[in-house]
Amino acid sequence: AGDRKRPRTHAASILAIPLFKMSAIVRVWMHELWKALTGHRPYYEGRGGDYSAYDVTSTGERVYRNADVGELVLTPVKGCHTIYDVFEYAVSKNGNRPAMGERDIVATNIVDSYEKLTLSAYQWTSFTGVKQRVADLAAGLVGFAGLKSGDKVVIYADTKMEWQLAAQAVFSQSCSVVTVYATLGPEGVEHGVKQTGATVVVCDGKLLSNLTAVAENCSSLKYVVTMGNVALDAVAKLPGGIAHAKLSDVAAHGARTPVAPIPPTAEDTAIIMYTSGTTGAPKGV
């Protein structure tokens, strides 16, 4: 017994246990997230929460499918191949259920050197209502900026309801969203506009001064749409040849002049995201 060698446990074997468990947790979490967003479980979800899968090829690339489904699964729900498809599916399933909520700022106070906001109760918009607002904004962008399939639209703003409305409106016309973090300064937004050749920037009103500082360097930029309040002096600093409109006015015009959606395909580019990166200019991914 004394000569018997102790079996070795490789580090990879130890790591495999938590990684396996984590992959299962993430997989279940993604399924639950889908159900929360759409109110419907993925069509390939196994009975009783069984997520088992098995290899369906004998050689070459390893391809897996759910053990309870007879064909390979490529999308969460049949017919959903793009972000636009997922949005349309969610609307069809949820209709008049609440989709987005927003609150007004009632008061702003400084407490111990920190800004404290007093907010109103939520005002909810249903899935159907959101779809209508998206359609109005899409039509407005077509009318104001001549938006057409394949165009790039920069969204330069904090996360908010208008951000999502603008993104869905862009998707509905087979165009690409270019996200530029609100924390990036003039150089960051200039880099995003120039590298993608974007013709339109949807910008938070409070960030417009960053854009006007570099707008002359962005030869492709022709239209600016602002969200929320915007200072008139900031608008006045936009170079000649760049048209400006408020997002609310663009949507109102679109409501009067509707256009049909142009659904994107799975091969179209949906989003180019510019982050702060680690060094140098922001990275588009």
Short mmCIF file of C-alpha atoms in Angstrom, two decimals:
data_model
loop_
_atom_site.label_atom_id
_atom_site.label_comp_id
_atom_site.label_asym_id
_atom_site.label_seq_id
_atom_site.Cartn_x
_atom_site.Cartn_y
_atom_site.Cartn_z
CA ALA A 1 0.00 0.00 0.00
CA GLY A 2 2.93 2.28 0.75
CA ASP A 3 4.23 1.95 -2.83
CA ARG A 4 0.87 2.83 -4.32
CA LYS A 5 1.01 6.16 -6.24
CA ARG A 6 -1.62 8.74 -5.49
CA PRO A 7 -3.74 9.54 -8.56
CA ARG A 8 -3.03 12.95 -9.99
CA THR A 9 -5.81 15.48 -10.43
CA HIS A 10 -5.11 17.87 -13.26
CA ALA A 11 -6.00 21.55 -12.87
CA ALA A 12 -8.14 21.29 -15.99
CA SER A 13 -10.23 18.59 -14.33
CA ILE A 14 -10.80 20.79 -11.30
CA LEU A 15 -11.77 23.76 -13.43
CA ALA A 16 -14.11 21.68 -15.57
CA ILE A 17 -16.52 21.17 -12.68
CA PRO A 18 -17.35 24.83 -11.98
CA LEU A 19 -17.17 25.70 -15.68
CA PHE A 20 -19.64 22.94 -16.52
CA LYS A 21 -21.97 24.14 -13.80
CA MET A 22 -21.58 27.75 -14.93
CA SER A 23 -22.38 26.88 -18.55
CA ALA A 24 -25.57 25.18 -17.40
CA ILE A 25 -26.49 28.19 -15.27
CA VAL A 26 -25.87 30.61 -18.14
CA ARG A 27 -27.86 28.42 -20.52
CA VAL A 28 -30.86 28.31 -18.19
CA TRP A 29 -30.51 32.04 -17.50
CA MET A 30 -30.64 32.86 -21.22
CA HIS A 31 -33.78 30.79 -21.61
CA GLU A 32 -35.41 32.54 -18.66
CA LEU A 33 -34.38 35.95 -20.04
CA TRP A 34 -36.01 35.10 -23.37
CA LYS A 35 -39.24 34.14 -21.60
CA ALA A 36 -39.18 37.36 -19.55
CA LEU A 37 -38.77 39.51 -22.65
CA THR A 38 -41.25 37.73 -24.89
CA GLY A 39 -43.65 36.03 -22.49
CA HIS A 40 -43.04 32.80 -24.37
CA ARG A 41 -40.62 29.95 -23.82
CA PRO A 42 -38.17 29.03 -26.60
CA TYR A 43 -39.81 26.50 -28.90
CA TYR A 44 -36.92 24.09 -28.45
CA GLU A 45 -37.05 24.10 -24.64
CA GLY A 46 -37.25 20.52 -23.45
CA ARG A 47 -40.09 19.09 -21.41
CA GLY A 48 -39.69 19.63 -17.71
CA GLY A 49 -36.72 21.96 -18.24
CA ASP A 50 -34.57 19.27 -19.88
CA TYR A 51 -31.74 21.04 -21.70
CA SER A 52 -29.89 17.86 -22.74
CA ALA A 53 -28.23 17.71 -26.15
CA TYR A 54 -26.19 15.23 -28.15
CA ASP A 55 -23.72 15.23 -31.03
CA VAL A 56 -25.48 14.83 -34.39
CA THR A 57 -22.39 14.40 -36.56
CA SER A 58 -19.96 11.53 -36.73
CA THR A 59 -16.98 13.46 -38.10
CA GLY A 60 -15.80 17.01 -38.55
CA GLU A 61 -17.39 19.93 -36.73
CA ARG A 62 -19.26 19.02 -33.56
CA VAL A 63 -22.86 20.18 -33.86
CA TYR A 64 -25.38 19.74 -31.05
CA ARG A 65 -29.12 19.95 -30.84
CA ASN A 66 -31.68 19.63 -28.09
CA ALA A 67 -32.47 15.98 -27.50
CA ASP A 68 -36.22 16.67 -27.71
CA VAL A 69 -36.12 18.37 -31.12
CA GLY A 70 -35.97 16.59 -34.45
CA GLU A 71 -34.05 19.22 -36.40
CA LEU A 72 -31.10 21.50 -35.79
CA VAL A 73 -31.97 24.65 -33.85
CA LEU A 74 -30.67 27.91 -35.27
CA THR A 75 -32.95 30.49 -33.61
CA PRO A 76 -34.80 30.78 -30.26
CA VAL A 77 -38.17 30.89 -32.05
CA LYS A 78 -39.04 29.81 -35.57
CA GLY A 79 -38.96 32.78 -37.91
CA CYS A 80 -36.87 34.97 -35.59
CA HIS A 81 -33.55 35.59 -37.33
CA THR A 82 -32.90 39.26 -36.52
CA ILE A 83 -33.40 41.78 -33.71
CA TYR A 84 -36.26 43.19 -35.78
CA ASP A 85 -37.90 39.75 -35.86
CA VAL A 86 -37.58 39.37 -32.08
CA PHE A 87 -39.21 42.78 -31.52
CA GLU A 88 -42.10 41.96 -33.86
CA TYR A 89 -42.55 38.58 -32.17
CA ALA A 90 -42.60 40.17 -28.71
CA VAL A 91 -45.27 42.64 -29.84
CA SER A 92 -47.41 39.88 -31.36
CA LYS A 93 -47.26 37.87 -28.13
CA ASN A 94 -47.71 40.67 -25.61
CA GLY A 95 -49.89 43.27 -27.33
CA ASN A 96 -51.29 45.64 -24.70
CA ARG A 97 -49.07 44.44 -21.86
CA PRO A 98 -46.67 47.05 -20.43
CA ALA A 99 -43.39 47.14 -22.36
CA MET A 100 -41.53 50.29 -21.31
CA GLY A 101 -41.91 52.61 -18.35
CA GLU A 102 -40.53 56.10 -17.86
CA ARG A 103 -40.60 58.61 -15.01
CA ASP A 104 -40.38 62.38 -14.98
CA ILE A 105 -37.98 64.27 -12.74
CA VAL A 106 -40.18 66.14 -10.28
CA ALA A 107 -37.40 67.82 -8.30
CA THR A 108 -33.62 67.90 -8.00
CA ASN A 109 -31.93 68.44 -4.65
CA ILE A 110 -28.33 68.40 -3.44
CA VAL A 111 -27.92 66.20 -0.36
CA ASP A 112 -24.43 65.81 1.17
CA SER A 113 -22.88 67.05 -2.08
CA TYR A 114 -24.79 64.44 -4.11
CA GLU A 115 -27.60 65.12 -6.56
CA LYS A 116 -30.83 63.49 -5.42
CA LEU A 117 -33.75 63.18 -7.81
CA THR A 118 -37.42 63.00 -6.92
CA LEU A 119 -39.21 61.00 -9.60
CA SER A 120 -42.85 60.65 -10.61
CA ALA A 121 -44.71 57.36 -10.87
CA TYR A 122 -43.99 55.23 -13.93
CA GLN A 123 -45.88 55.98 -17.12
CA TRP A 124 -46.16 52.75 -19.06
CA THR A 125 -46.31 52.18 -22.80
CA SER A 126 -47.63 48.88 -24.12
CA PHE A 127 -45.85 46.68 -26.64
CA THR A 128 -48.35 47.82 -29.28
CA GLY A 129 -47.77 51.44 -28.30
CA VAL A 130 -44.00 51.03 -28.53
CA LYS A 131 -44.36 49.52 -31.99
CA GLN A 132 -46.38 52.54 -33.12
CA ARG A 133 -43.80 54.97 -31.73
CA VAL A 134 -41.05 53.01 -33.49
CA ALA A 135 -42.98 53.13 -36.77
CA ASP A 136 -43.55 56.89 -36.41
CA LEU A 137 -39.88 57.55 -35.72
CA ALA A 138 -38.75 55.32 -38.59
CA ALA A 139 -41.02 57.17 -41.01
CA GLY A 140 -39.77 60.48 -39.64
CA LEU A 141 -36.14 59.50 -40.19
CA VAL A 142 -36.94 58.46 -43.75
CA GLY A 143 -38.65 61.81 -44.37
CA PHE A 144 -36.14 64.03 -42.57
CA ALA A 145 -32.85 62.29 -43.30
CA GLY A 146 -33.71 60.22 -46.37
CA LEU A 147 -32.84 57.07 -44.43
CA LYS A 148 -32.38 54.08 -46.71
CA SER A 149 -31.29 50.45 -46.40
CA GLY A 150 -27.65 50.04 -45.45
CA ASP A 151 -27.23 53.48 -43.88
CA LYS A 152 -25.37 53.84 -40.57
CA VAL A 153 -27.00 55.81 -37.75
CA VAL A 154 -24.98 56.82 -34.70
CA ILE A 155 -26.80 56.88 -31.35
CA TYR A 156 -24.83 59.04 -28.92
CA ALA A 157 -26.79 59.07 -25.67
CA ASP A 158 -27.31 57.53 -22.26
CA THR A 159 -29.54 54.47 -22.03
CA LYS A 160 -33.15 55.63 -22.07
CA MET A 161 -36.49 54.90 -23.70
CA GLU A 162 -35.71 57.11 -26.70
CA TRP A 163 -32.48 55.18 -27.26
CA GLN A 164 -34.39 51.94 -27.71
CA LEU A 165 -37.06 53.57 -29.87
CA ALA A 166 -34.38 55.02 -32.14
CA ALA A 167 -32.55 51.70 -32.41
CA GLN A 168 -35.70 49.75 -33.31
CA ALA A 169 -36.65 52.42 -35.85
CA VAL A 170 -33.24 52.08 -37.51
CA PHE A 171 -33.47 48.28 -37.57
CA SER A 172 -36.92 48.45 -39.18
CA GLN A 173 -35.44 50.14 -42.24
CA SER A 174 -32.58 47.63 -42.69
CA CYS A 175 -30.05 50.12 -41.37
CA SER A 176 -27.23 49.68 -38.85
CA VAL A 177 -27.02 51.23 -35.39
CA VAL A 178 -23.63 52.64 -34.40
CA THR A 179 -23.44 53.06 -30.63
CA VAL A 180 -21.06 55.61 -29.15
CA TYR A 181 -20.89 55.58 -25.35
CA ALA A 182 -22.18 58.76 -23.73
CA THR A 183 -18.98 58.84 -21.67
CA LEU A 184 -16.85 59.35 -24.78
CA GLY A 185 -15.88 62.92 -25.60
CA PRO A 186 -15.65 64.78 -28.92
CA GLU A 187 -12.79 62.64 -30.25
CA GLY A 188 -14.75 59.45 -29.55
CA VAL A 189 -17.89 60.49 -31.40
CA GLU A 190 -15.80 61.89 -34.27
CA HIS A 191 -13.99 58.56 -34.61
CA GLY A 192 -17.27 56.60 -34.67
CA VAL A 193 -18.90 58.84 -37.28
CA LYS A 194 -15.86 59.00 -39.56
CA GLN A 195 -14.95 55.31 -39.42
CA THR A 196 -18.49 54.12 -40.22
CA GLY A 197 -19.41 56.92 -42.64
CA ALA A 198 -22.61 57.61 -40.70
CA THR A 199 -24.92 60.22 -42.21
CA VAL A 200 -27.18 60.61 -39.17
CA VAL A 201 -26.45 61.10 -35.47
CA VAL A 202 -29.20 60.73 -32.88
CA CYS A 203 -27.74 62.64 -29.96
CA ASP A 204 -28.68 63.41 -26.36
CA GLY A 205 -29.26 67.16 -26.15
CA LYS A 206 -26.76 67.54 -23.32
CA LEU A 207 -24.04 65.91 -25.48
CA LEU A 208 -24.61 68.04 -28.56
CA SER A 209 -21.72 70.37 -27.70
CA ASN A 210 -19.33 67.40 -28.00
CA LEU A 211 -20.65 66.71 -31.49
CA THR A 212 -20.59 70.33 -32.67
CA ALA A 213 -16.94 70.57 -31.61
CA VAL A 214 -15.94 68.00 -34.26
CA ALA A 215 -18.82 68.10 -36.75
CA GLU A 216 -16.75 69.97 -39.36
CA ASN A 217 -14.34 67.03 -39.43
CA CYS A 218 -17.13 64.52 -40.22
CA SER A 219 -17.72 64.85 -43.96
CA SER A 220 -20.39 62.12 -44.05
CA LEU A 221 -22.56 63.73 -41.35
CA LYS A 222 -25.64 65.45 -42.78
CA TYR A 223 -28.37 65.16 -40.13
CA VAL A 224 -28.52 65.52 -36.35
CA VAL A 225 -31.55 64.51 -34.28
CA THR A 226 -31.54 65.49 -30.60
CA MET A 227 -33.28 63.83 -27.65
CA GLY A 228 -34.64 65.90 -24.77
CA ASN A 229 -33.77 69.52 -24.04
CA VAL A 230 -31.05 71.15 -26.10
CA ALA A 231 -29.47 74.58 -25.82
CA LEU A 232 -30.12 76.84 -28.81
CA ASP A 233 -26.54 78.09 -28.80
CA ALA A 234 -25.33 74.49 -29.21
CA VAL A 235 -27.61 74.01 -32.22
CA ALA A 236 -26.36 77.27 -33.70
CA LYS A 237 -22.79 75.92 -33.66
CA LEU A 238 -23.62 73.10 -36.08
CA PRO A 239 -21.82 73.72 -39.38
CA GLY A 240 -23.80 74.78 -42.40
CA GLY A 241 -25.01 71.84 -44.43
CA ILE A 242 -25.95 69.79 -41.35
CA ALA A 243 -29.69 69.80 -40.67
CA HIS A 244 -31.06 69.56 -37.12
CA ALA A 245 -34.41 68.43 -35.73
CA LYS A 246 -35.77 67.31 -32.38
CA LEU A 247 -36.61 63.64 -32.06
CA SER A 248 -40.17 64.47 -31.00
CA ASP A 249 -40.68 66.58 -34.14
CA VAL A 250 -39.23 63.86 -36.37
CA ALA A 251 -41.62 61.30 -34.85
CA ALA A 252 -44.60 63.66 -35.18
CA HIS A 253 -43.83 64.15 -38.87
CA GLY A 254 -43.51 60.39 -39.31
CA ALA A 255 -46.93 59.83 -37.74
CA ARG A 256 -48.42 61.97 -40.52
CA THR A 257 -46.40 60.33 -43.30
CA PRO A 258 -46.11 56.58 -42.53
CA VAL A 259 -43.77 54.29 -44.46
CA ALA A 260 -43.62 50.51 -44.67
CA PRO A 261 -40.85 48.69 -42.80
CA ILE A 262 -37.98 47.14 -44.74
CA PRO A 263 -37.10 44.11 -42.60
CA PRO A 264 -33.39 43.28 -42.43
CA THR A 265 -31.96 39.84 -43.17
CA ALA A 266 -29.77 37.73 -40.91
CA GLU A 267 -26.77 38.71 -43.06
CA ASP A 268 -27.20 42.46 -42.50
CA THR A 269 -25.08 44.23 -39.88
CA ALA A 270 -27.27 45.19 -36.92
CA ILE A 271 -24.93 47.02 -34.54
CA ILE A 272 -21.42 48.43 -34.47
CA MET A 273 -20.55 49.25 -30.85
CA TYR A 274 -17.83 51.71 -29.95
CA THR A 275 -16.48 51.32 -26.44
CA SER A 276 -13.78 53.28 -24.68
CA GLY A 277 -11.32 50.45 -25.36
CA THR A 278 -8.15 50.04 -23.37
CA THR A 279 -5.72 52.24 -25.29
CA GLY A 280 -5.95 54.60 -28.23
CA ALA A 281 -9.14 55.31 -30.17
CA PRO A 282 -12.47 53.65 -29.28
CA LYS A 283 -12.85 50.14 -30.67
CA GLY A 284 -15.77 49.28 -32.93
CA VAL A 285 -17.06 45.74 -32.37
#
